[in-house]
């Protein structure tokens, strides 16, 4: 590898990524180059994906799998991956978005999830309204004479 370093080429590996758990367009399957300089553990790969994809947030838990259902722990050396390996990346949990972002094939489930999503949105709006009310009450009592509630 010293010959490669002297010629200016970066050392690392090219892997194939399956991101279809959270990327729903043609970009769900892609190649990625993992340079030895930037990537030392699998968690470095996950951090990079969180930077690149808005579908992943900092709080999200992400699992990396290879050869089907074999999990690669985040502390594992990036050296476990070889050029050409297919790696599946799955968002396993995060910020109560699990039900909102899952896409299902069953015709009955989307209706239930739509109802649940609407209920969650209504609860969030109610919480926001309560916050606005709390914020407005002190302001209105400061700017005018106090009215009895």
GROMACS .gro file of N, CA and C in nm:
model
  447
    1UNK      N    1   0.081  -0.121   0.000
    1UNK     CA    2   0.000   0.000   0.000
    1UNK      C    3   0.085   0.126   0.000
    2UNK      N    4   0.215   0.118   0.033
    2UNK     CA    5   0.298   0.237   0.033
    2UNK      C    6   0.311   0.294  -0.108
    3UNK      N    7   0.304   0.209  -0.212
    3UNK     CA    8   0.308   0.258  -0.348
    3UNK      C    9   0.185   0.342  -0.378
    4UNK      N   10   0.070   0.299  -0.330
    4UNK     CA   11  -0.053   0.376  -0.350
    4UNK      C   12  -0.044   0.511  -0.282
    5UNK      N   13   0.007   0.514  -0.159
    5UNK     CA   14   0.016   0.640  -0.086
    5UNK      C   15   0.112   0.735  -0.155
    6UNK      N   16   0.221   0.684  -0.212
    6UNK     CA   17   0.316   0.769  -0.281
    6UNK      C   18   0.259   0.826  -0.410
    7UNK      N   19   0.167   0.755  -0.474
    7UNK     CA   20   0.108   0.805  -0.598
    7UNK      C   21  -0.010   0.897  -0.571
    8UNK      N   22  -0.048   0.916  -0.447
    8UNK     CA   23  -0.155   1.008  -0.413
    8UNK      C   24  -0.293   0.945  -0.409
    9UNK      N   25  -0.305   0.818  -0.439
    9UNK     CA   26  -0.436   0.752  -0.433
    9UNK      C   27  -0.471   0.723  -0.287
   10UNK      N   28  -0.600   0.739  -0.256
   10UNK     CA   29  -0.646   0.713  -0.120
   10UNK      C   30  -0.663   0.563  -0.099
   11UNK      N   31  -0.625   0.516   0.018
   11UNK     CA   32  -0.649   0.375   0.048
   11UNK      C   33  -0.780   0.363   0.125
   12UNK      N   34  -0.850   0.256   0.099
   12UNK     CA   35  -0.979   0.233   0.163
   12UNK      C   36  -1.052   0.122   0.090
   13UNK      N   37  -1.184   0.128   0.092
   13UNK     CA   38  -1.265   0.024   0.030
   13UNK      C   39  -1.393   0.087  -0.025
   14UNK      N   40  -1.444   0.026  -0.134
   14UNK     CA   41  -1.573   0.065  -0.191
   14UNK      C   42  -1.675  -0.037  -0.146
   15UNK      N   43  -1.783   0.009  -0.084
   15UNK     CA   44  -1.888  -0.084  -0.041
   15UNK      C   45  -2.020  -0.046  -0.107
   16UNK      N   46  -2.107  -0.143  -0.115
   16UNK     CA   47  -2.243  -0.120  -0.166
   16UNK      C   48  -2.334  -0.100  -0.045
   17UNK      N   49  -2.419   0.002  -0.051
   17UNK     CA   50  -2.511   0.031   0.060
   17UNK      C   51  -2.655   0.007   0.018
   18UNK      N   52  -2.729  -0.061   0.103
   18UNK     CA   53  -2.873  -0.077   0.088
   18UNK      C   54  -2.937   0.010   0.196
   19UNK      N   55  -2.991   0.124   0.154
   19UNK     CA   56  -3.051   0.221   0.247
   19UNK      C   57  -3.203   0.222   0.233
   20UNK      N   58  -3.260   0.117   0.176
   20UNK     CA   59  -3.402   0.116   0.143
   20UNK      C   60  -3.494   0.121   0.265
   21UNK      N   61  -3.441   0.105   0.385
   21UNK     CA   62  -3.524   0.118   0.505
   21UNK      C   63  -3.571   0.262   0.526
   22UNK      N   64  -3.491   0.360   0.484
   22UNK     CA   65  -3.529   0.500   0.507
   22UNK      C   66  -3.514   0.589   0.384
   23UNK      N   67  -3.454   0.540   0.276
   23UNK     CA   68  -3.447   0.614   0.151
   23UNK      C   69  -3.542   0.547   0.053
   24UNK      N   70  -3.641   0.621   0.006
   24UNK     CA   71  -3.749   0.560  -0.072
   24UNK      C   72  -3.741   0.593  -0.221
   25UNK      N   73  -3.624   0.635  -0.268
   25UNK     CA   74  -3.610   0.663  -0.411
   25UNK      C   75  -3.492   0.583  -0.467
   26UNK      N   76  -3.451   0.617  -0.587
   26UNK     CA   77  -3.346   0.540  -0.654
   26UNK      C   78  -3.213   0.544  -0.579
   27UNK      N   79  -3.193   0.643  -0.494
   27UNK     CA   80  -3.071   0.654  -0.417
   27UNK      C   81  -3.062   0.556  -0.301
   28UNK      N   82  -3.159   0.467  -0.290
   28UNK     CA   83  -3.158   0.373  -0.178
   28UNK      C   84  -3.050   0.265  -0.192
   29UNK      N   85  -2.997   0.249  -0.311
   29UNK     CA   86  -2.888   0.154  -0.334
   29UNK      C   87  -2.774   0.232  -0.399
   30UNK      N   88  -2.660   0.238  -0.331
   30UNK     CA   89  -2.550   0.318  -0.381
   30UNK      C   90  -2.416   0.262  -0.339
   31UNK      N   91  -2.314   0.311  -0.402
   31UNK     CA   92  -2.176   0.279  -0.365
   31UNK      C   93  -2.125   0.387  -0.272
   32UNK      N   94  -2.031   0.352  -0.185
   32UNK     CA   95  -1.967   0.451  -0.097
   32UNK      C   96  -1.822   0.411  -0.078
   33UNK      N   97  -1.735   0.510  -0.085
   33UNK     CA   98  -1.593   0.484  -0.062
   33UNK      C   99  -1.562   0.518   0.083
   34UNK      N  100  -1.502   0.424   0.154
   34UNK     CA  101  -1.464   0.444   0.294
   34UNK      C  102  -1.312   0.458   0.299
   35UNK      N  103  -1.264   0.580   0.311
   35UNK     CA  104  -1.119   0.600   0.316
   35UNK      C  105  -1.067   0.559   0.453
   36UNK      N  106  -0.948   0.503   0.455
   36UNK     CA  107  -0.887   0.461   0.581
   36UNK      C  108  -0.859   0.580   0.671
   37UNK      N  109  -0.843   0.697   0.612
   37UNK     CA  110  -0.815   0.818   0.690
   37UNK      C  111  -0.937   0.863   0.769
   38UNK      N  112  -1.054   0.859   0.705
   38UNK     CA  113  -1.176   0.913   0.766
   38UNK      C  114  -1.255   0.811   0.848
   39UNK      N  115  -1.250   0.684   0.809
   39UNK     CA  116  -1.332   0.581   0.872
   39UNK      C  117  -1.245   0.481   0.946
   40UNK      N  118  -1.267   0.469   1.077
   40UNK     CA  119  -1.193   0.367   1.152
   40UNK      C  120  -1.286   0.262   1.213
   41UNK      N  121  -1.409   0.301   1.245
   41UNK     CA  122  -1.507   0.206   1.300
   41UNK      C  123  -1.638   0.216   1.221
   42UNK      N  124  -1.726   0.120   1.244
   42UNK     CA  125  -1.856   0.120   1.179
   42UNK      C  126  -1.938   0.242   1.223
   43UNK      N  127  -1.918   0.288   1.345
   43UNK     CA  128  -1.991   0.408   1.390
   43UNK      C  129  -1.952   0.531   1.309
   44UNK      N  130  -1.830   0.535   1.254
   44UNK     CA  131  -1.791   0.646   1.166
   44UNK      C  132  -1.875   0.643   1.038
   45UNK      N  133  -1.905   0.524   0.988
   45UNK     CA  134  -1.992   0.509   0.871
   45UNK      C  135  -2.132   0.560   0.903
   46UNK      N  136  -2.185   0.521   1.019
   46UNK     CA  137  -2.319   0.564   1.059
   46UNK      C  138  -2.323   0.717   1.074
   47UNK      N  139  -2.220   0.774   1.136
   47UNK     CA  140  -2.214   0.921   1.152
   47UNK      C  141  -2.215   0.990   1.016
   48UNK      N  142  -2.141   0.937   0.920
   48UNK     CA  143  -2.137   0.995   0.786
   48UNK      C  144  -2.274   0.989   0.719
   49UNK      N  145  -2.343   0.877   0.734
   49UNK     CA  146  -2.477   0.864   0.676
   49UNK      C  147  -2.574   0.961   0.741
   50UNK      N  148  -2.562   0.983   0.871
   50UNK     CA  149  -2.649   1.079   0.940
   50UNK      C  150  -2.625   1.221   0.889
   51UNK      N  151  -2.501   1.251   0.851
   51UNK     CA  152  -2.471   1.382   0.795
   51UNK      C  153  -2.529   1.397   0.655
   52UNK      N  154  -2.527   1.290   0.577
   52UNK     CA  155  -2.568   1.296   0.437
   52UNK      C  156  -2.719   1.287   0.415
   53UNK      N  157  -2.791   1.219   0.503
   53UNK     CA  158  -2.933   1.192   0.480
   53UNK      C  159  -3.020   1.261   0.583
   54UNK      N  160  -3.112   1.343   0.535
   54UNK     CA  161  -3.205   1.413   0.624
   54UNK      C  162  -3.303   1.316   0.690
   55UNK      N  163  -3.319   1.199   0.631
   55UNK     CA  164  -3.410   1.099   0.689
   55UNK      C  165  -3.356   1.045   0.821
   56UNK      N  166  -3.227   1.058   0.843
   56UNK     CA  167  -3.165   1.014   0.968
   56UNK      C  168  -3.134   1.136   1.053
   57UNK      N  169  -3.176   1.131   1.178
   57UNK     CA  170  -3.145   1.240   1.270
   57UNK      C  171  -3.046   1.192   1.374
   58UNK      N  172  -2.985   1.286   1.442
   58UNK     CA  173  -2.879   1.253   1.538
   58UNK      C  174  -2.928   1.155   1.644
   59UNK      N  175  -3.056   1.164   1.684
   59UNK     CA  176  -3.110   1.079   1.790
   59UNK      C  177  -3.144   0.938   1.742
   60UNK      N  178  -3.150   0.919   1.610
   60UNK     CA  179  -3.191   0.790   1.556
   60UNK      C  180  -3.088   0.682   1.588
   61UNK      N  181  -3.138   0.563   1.619
   61UNK     CA  182  -3.052   0.446   1.634
   61UNK      C  183  -3.046   0.376   1.499
   62UNK      N  184  -2.926   0.342   1.457
   62UNK     CA  185  -2.906   0.282   1.326
   62UNK      C  186  -2.827   0.154   1.343
   63UNK      N  187  -2.872   0.047   1.277
   63UNK     CA  188  -2.801  -0.081   1.279
   63UNK      C  189  -2.745  -0.108   1.139
   64UNK      N  190  -2.628  -0.168   1.136
   64UNK     CA  191  -2.563  -0.204   1.011
   64UNK      C  192  -2.556  -0.356   1.003
   65UNK      N  193  -2.602  -0.412   0.890
   65UNK     CA  194  -2.605  -0.557   0.870
   65UNK      C  195  -2.525  -0.597   0.747
   66UNK      N  196  -2.471  -0.718   0.753
   66UNK     CA  197  -2.401  -0.773   0.638
   66UNK      C  198  -2.439  -0.920   0.626
   67UNK      N  199  -2.440  -0.971   0.505
   67UNK     CA  200  -2.476  -1.111   0.480
   67UNK      C  201  -2.611  -1.147   0.542
   68UNK      N  202  -2.710  -1.068   0.511
   68UNK     CA  203  -2.844  -1.094   0.563
   68UNK      C  204  -2.868  -1.027   0.695
   69UNK      N  205  -2.887  -1.107   0.799
   69UNK     CA  206  -2.924  -1.054   0.930
   69UNK      C  207  -2.809  -1.050   1.029
   70UNK      N  208  -2.684  -1.046   0.981
   70UNK     CA  209  -2.570  -1.042   1.072
   70UNK      C  210  -2.535  -0.896   1.101
   71UNK      N  211  -2.556  -0.857   1.226
   71UNK     CA  212  -2.533  -0.718   1.267
   71UNK      C  213  -2.383  -0.693   1.281
   72UNK      N  214  -2.340  -0.574   1.243
   72UNK     CA  215  -2.203  -0.531   1.264
   72UNK      C  216  -2.208  -0.425   1.374
   73UNK      N  217  -2.153  -0.451   1.490
   73UNK     CA  218  -2.161  -0.356   1.601
   73UNK      C  219  -2.088  -0.226   1.567
   74UNK      N  220  -2.132  -0.115   1.626
   74UNK     CA  221  -2.072   0.016   1.594
   74UNK      C  222  -1.925   0.026   1.631
   75UNK      N  223  -1.880  -0.049   1.729
   75UNK     CA  224  -1.740  -0.040   1.772
   75UNK      C  225  -1.647  -0.124   1.685
   76UNK      N  226  -1.704  -0.204   1.594
   76UNK     CA  227  -1.623  -0.291   1.509
   76UNK      C  228  -1.536  -0.208   1.414
   77UNK      N  229  -1.415  -0.255   1.391
   77UNK     CA  230  -1.324  -0.189   1.298
   77UNK      C  231  -1.383  -0.188   1.158
   78UNK      N  232  -1.361  -0.080   1.086
   78UNK     CA  233  -1.409  -0.070   0.948
   78UNK      C  234  -1.339  -0.173   0.860
   79UNK      N  235  -1.229  -0.227   0.909
   79UNK     CA  236  -1.153  -0.330   0.836
   79UNK      C  237  -1.234  -0.457   0.815
   80UNK      N  238  -1.344  -0.473   0.889
   80UNK     CA  239  -1.429  -0.591   0.869
   80UNK      C  240  -1.493  -0.588   0.731
   81UNK      N  241  -1.506  -0.470   0.674
   81UNK     CA  242  -1.566  -0.455   0.541
   81UNK      C  243  -1.459  -0.463   0.433
   82UNK      N  244  -1.491  -0.534   0.326
   82UNK     CA  245  -1.402  -0.545   0.211
   82UNK      C  246  -1.469  -0.479   0.091
   83UNK      N  247  -1.389  -0.438  -0.005
   83UNK     CA  248  -1.445  -0.378  -0.126
   83UNK      C  249  -1.547  -0.472  -0.188
   84UNK      N  250  -1.661  -0.417  -0.225
   84UNK     CA  251  -1.768  -0.494  -0.287
   84UNK      C  252  -1.870  -0.549  -0.191
   85UNK      N  253  -1.844  -0.543  -0.060
   85UNK     CA  254  -1.942  -0.594   0.038
   85UNK      C  255  -2.073  -0.517   0.027
   86UNK      N  256  -2.183  -0.590   0.045
   86UNK     CA  257  -2.316  -0.529   0.050
   86UNK      C  258  -2.353  -0.511   0.197
   87UNK      N  259  -2.379  -0.386   0.234
   87UNK     CA  260  -2.411  -0.352   0.372
   87UNK      C  261  -2.551  -0.293   0.374
   88UNK      N  262  -2.635  -0.348   0.461
   88UNK     CA  263  -2.773  -0.298   0.476
   88UNK      C  264  -2.778  -0.211   0.601
   89UNK      N  265  -2.832  -0.089   0.585
   89UNK     CA  266  -2.840   0.006   0.696
   89UNK      C  267  -2.988   0.024   0.731
   90UNK      N  268  -3.020   0.007   0.860
   90UNK     CA  269  -3.160   0.011   0.906
   90UNK      C  270  -3.172   0.108   1.022
   91UNK      N  271  -3.269   0.198   1.014
   91UNK     CA  272  -3.300   0.284   1.127
   91UNK      C  273  -3.392   0.205   1.218
   92UNK      N  274  -3.346   0.175   1.340
   92UNK     CA  275  -3.423   0.089   1.429
   92UNK      C  276  -3.513   0.165   1.524
   93UNK      N  277  -3.479   0.287   1.559
   93UNK     CA  278  -3.562   0.366   1.650
   93UNK      C  279  -3.518   0.510   1.646
   94UNK      N  280  -3.608   0.596   1.690
   94UNK     CA  281  -3.572   0.736   1.701
   94UNK      C  282  -3.691   0.827   1.710
   95UNK      N  283  -3.695   0.907   1.810
   95UNK     CA  284  -3.785   1.022   1.824
   95UNK      C  285  -3.930   0.995   1.789
   96UNK      N  286  -3.984   0.881   1.824
   96UNK     CA  287  -4.125   0.847   1.800
   96UNK      C  288  -4.163   0.858   1.653
   97UNK      N  289  -4.067   0.839   1.561
   97UNK     CA  290  -4.096   0.848   1.419
   97UNK      C  291  -4.117   0.711   1.358
   98UNK      N  292  -4.101   0.607   1.435
   98UNK     CA  293  -4.104   0.472   1.381
   98UNK      C  294  -4.233   0.445   1.304
   99UNK      N  295  -4.347   0.475   1.362
   99UNK     CA  296  -4.474   0.449   1.295
   99UNK      C  297  -4.499   0.547   1.182
  100UNK      N  298  -4.448   0.668   1.194
  100UNK     CA  299  -4.475   0.770   1.093
  100UNK      C  300  -4.401   0.743   0.963
  101UNK      N  301  -4.281   0.688   0.969
  101UNK     CA  302  -4.198   0.674   0.851
  101UNK      C  303  -4.202   0.536   0.788
  102UNK      N  304  -4.257   0.437   0.855
  102UNK     CA  305  -4.261   0.302   0.799
  102UNK      C  306  -4.359   0.297   0.682
  103UNK      N  307  -4.319   0.230   0.577
  103UNK     CA  308  -4.407   0.209   0.463
  103UNK      C  309  -4.444   0.062   0.464
  104UNK      N  310  -4.575   0.036   0.459
  104UNK     CA  311  -4.620  -0.103   0.463
  104UNK      C  312  -4.691  -0.139   0.334
  105UNK      N  313  -4.699  -0.267   0.306
  105UNK     CA  314  -4.767  -0.314   0.187
  105UNK      C  315  -4.912  -0.352   0.215
  106UNK      N  316  -4.949  -0.370   0.341
  106UNK     CA  317  -5.085  -0.410   0.375
  106UNK      C  318  -5.181  -0.295   0.353
  107UNK      N  319  -5.296  -0.323   0.296
  107UNK     CA  320  -5.392  -0.216   0.270
  107UNK      C  321  -5.464  -0.170   0.397
  108UNK      N  322  -5.470  -0.253   0.500
  108UNK     CA  323  -5.538  -0.213   0.623
  108UNK      C  324  -5.450  -0.128   0.712
  109UNK      N  325  -5.323  -0.155   0.716
  109UNK     CA  326  -5.235  -0.087   0.810
  109UNK      C  327  -5.218   0.063   0.783
  110UNK      N  328  -5.207   0.109   0.658
  110UNK     CA  329  -5.191   0.253   0.639
  110UNK      C  330  -5.305   0.335   0.700
  111UNK      N  331  -5.429   0.282   0.692
  111UNK     CA  332  -5.540   0.355   0.751
  111UNK      C  333  -5.522   0.370   0.901
  112UNK      N  334  -5.484   0.261   0.969
  112UNK     CA  335  -5.462   0.269   1.113
  112UNK      C  336  -5.347   0.364   1.145
  113UNK      N  337  -5.242   0.358   1.066
  113UNK     CA  338  -5.129   0.445   1.091
  113UNK      C  339  -5.165   0.590   1.059
  114UNK      N  340  -5.247   0.610   0.956
  114UNK     CA  341  -5.291   0.746   0.924
  114UNK      C  342  -5.373   0.804   1.040
  115UNK      N  343  -5.461   0.722   1.096
  115UNK     CA  344  -5.541   0.767   1.210
  115UNK      C  345  -5.449   0.799   1.329
  116UNK      N  346  -5.353   0.710   1.354
  116UNK     CA  347  -5.261   0.730   1.465
  116UNK      C  348  -5.178   0.857   1.442
  117UNK      N  349  -5.132   0.877   1.319
  117UNK     CA  350  -5.053   0.996   1.287
  117UNK      C  351  -5.136   1.122   1.308
  118UNK      N  352  -5.264   1.120   1.265
  118UNK     CA  353  -5.351   1.236   1.285
  118UNK      C  354  -5.374   1.263   1.434
  119UNK      N  355  -5.390   1.156   1.511
  119UNK     CA  356  -5.407   1.172   1.656
  119UNK      C  357  -5.283   1.234   1.717
  120UNK      N  358  -5.164   1.187   1.674
  120UNK     CA  359  -5.038   1.243   1.727
  120UNK      C  360  -5.023   1.389   1.688
  121UNK      N  361  -5.061   1.422   1.562
  121UNK     CA  362  -5.053   1.562   1.517
  121UNK      C  363  -5.148   1.649   1.598
  122UNK      N  364  -5.269   1.598   1.624
  122UNK     CA  365  -5.365   1.674   1.703
  122UNK      C  366  -5.313   1.696   1.845
  123UNK      N  367  -5.250   1.592   1.903
  123UNK     CA  368  -5.195   1.607   2.037
  123UNK      C  369  -5.082   1.709   2.037
  124UNK      N  370  -4.998   1.707   1.933
  124UNK     CA  371  -4.889   1.803   1.924
  124UNK      C  372  -4.944   1.945   1.909
  125UNK      N  373  -5.047   1.961   1.828
  125UNK     CA  374  -5.108   2.093   1.811
  125UNK      C  375  -5.169   2.141   1.941
  126UNK      N  376  -5.233   2.051   2.016
  126UNK     CA  377  -5.290   2.086   2.145
  126UNK      C  378  -5.181   2.131   2.240
  127UNK      N  379  -5.070   2.058   2.242
  127UNK     CA  380  -4.958   2.097   2.327
  127UNK      C  381  -4.906   2.234   2.287
  128UNK      N  382  -4.895   2.259   2.156
  128UNK     CA  383  -4.848   2.389   2.108
  128UNK      C  384  -4.944   2.500   2.151
  129UNK      N  385  -5.073   2.472   2.142
  129UNK     CA  386  -5.172   2.572   2.182
  129UNK      C  387  -5.158   2.604   2.330
  130UNK      N  388  -5.136   2.500   2.411
  130UNK     CA  389  -5.119   2.522   2.554
  130UNK      C  390  -4.997   2.608   2.580
  131UNK      N  391  -4.891   2.583   2.509
  131UNK     CA  392  -4.769   2.662   2.525
  131UNK      C  393  -4.796   2.806   2.486
  132UNK      N  394  -4.866   2.826   2.375
  132UNK     CA  395  -4.898   2.962   2.331
  132UNK      C  396  -4.983   3.032   2.436
  133UNK      N  397  -5.081   2.963   2.491
  133UNK     CA  398  -5.166   3.020   2.593
  133UNK      C  399  -5.084   3.061   2.715
  134UNK      N  400  -4.996   2.975   2.758
  134UNK     CA  401  -4.912   3.005   2.874
  134UNK      C  402  -4.825   3.126   2.846
  135UNK      N  403  -4.772   3.135   2.724
  135UNK     CA  404  -4.686   3.247   2.689
  135UNK      C  405  -4.767   3.376   2.679
  136UNK      N  406  -4.888   3.368   2.626
  136UNK     CA  407  -4.969   3.487   2.607
  136UNK      C  408  -5.024   3.542   2.738
  137UNK      N  409  -5.057   3.457   2.835
  137UNK     CA  410  -5.115   3.505   2.959
  137UNK      C  411  -5.023   3.602   3.032
  138UNK      N  412  -4.895   3.568   3.055
  138UNK     CA  413  -4.809   3.665   3.124
  138UNK      C  414  -4.790   3.793   3.044
  139UNK      N  415  -4.784   3.785   2.913
  139UNK     CA  416  -4.765   3.903   2.829
  139UNK      C  417  -4.886   3.995   2.842
  140UNK      N  418  -5.005   3.937   2.831
  140UNK     CA  419  -5.125   4.019   2.834
  140UNK      C  420  -5.146   4.080   2.974
  141UNK      N  421  -5.105   4.013   3.079
  141UNK     CA  422  -5.123   4.069   3.212
  141UNK      C  423  -5.020   4.179   3.237
  142UNK      N  424  -4.907   4.177   3.170
  142UNK     CA  425  -4.806   4.281   3.185
  142UNK      C  426  -4.843   4.406   3.107
  143UNK      N  427  -4.904   4.386   2.990
  143UNK     CA  428  -4.929   4.499   2.901
  143UNK      C  429  -5.059   4.572   2.932
  144UNK      N  430  -5.151   4.512   3.005
  144UNK     CA  431  -5.277   4.577   3.037
  144UNK      C  432  -5.313   4.551   3.183
  145UNK      N  433  -5.416   4.617   3.226
  145UNK     CA  434  -5.460   4.592   3.364
  145UNK      C  435  -5.511   4.450   3.373
  146UNK      N  436  -5.494   4.388   3.488
  146UNK     CA  437  -5.530   4.247   3.500
  146UNK      C  438  -5.680   4.229   3.499
  147UNK      N  439  -5.722   4.139   3.412
  147UNK     CA  440  -5.864   4.103   3.403
  147UNK      C  441  -5.884   3.974   3.479
  148UNK      N  442  -5.998   3.954   3.536
  148UNK     CA  443  -6.025   3.829   3.606
  148UNK      C  444  -6.061   3.723   3.503
  149UNK      N  445  -6.011   3.600   3.524
  149UNK     CA  446  -6.033   3.491   3.429
  149UNK      C  447  -6.165   3.427   3.451
   0.00000   0.00000   0.00000
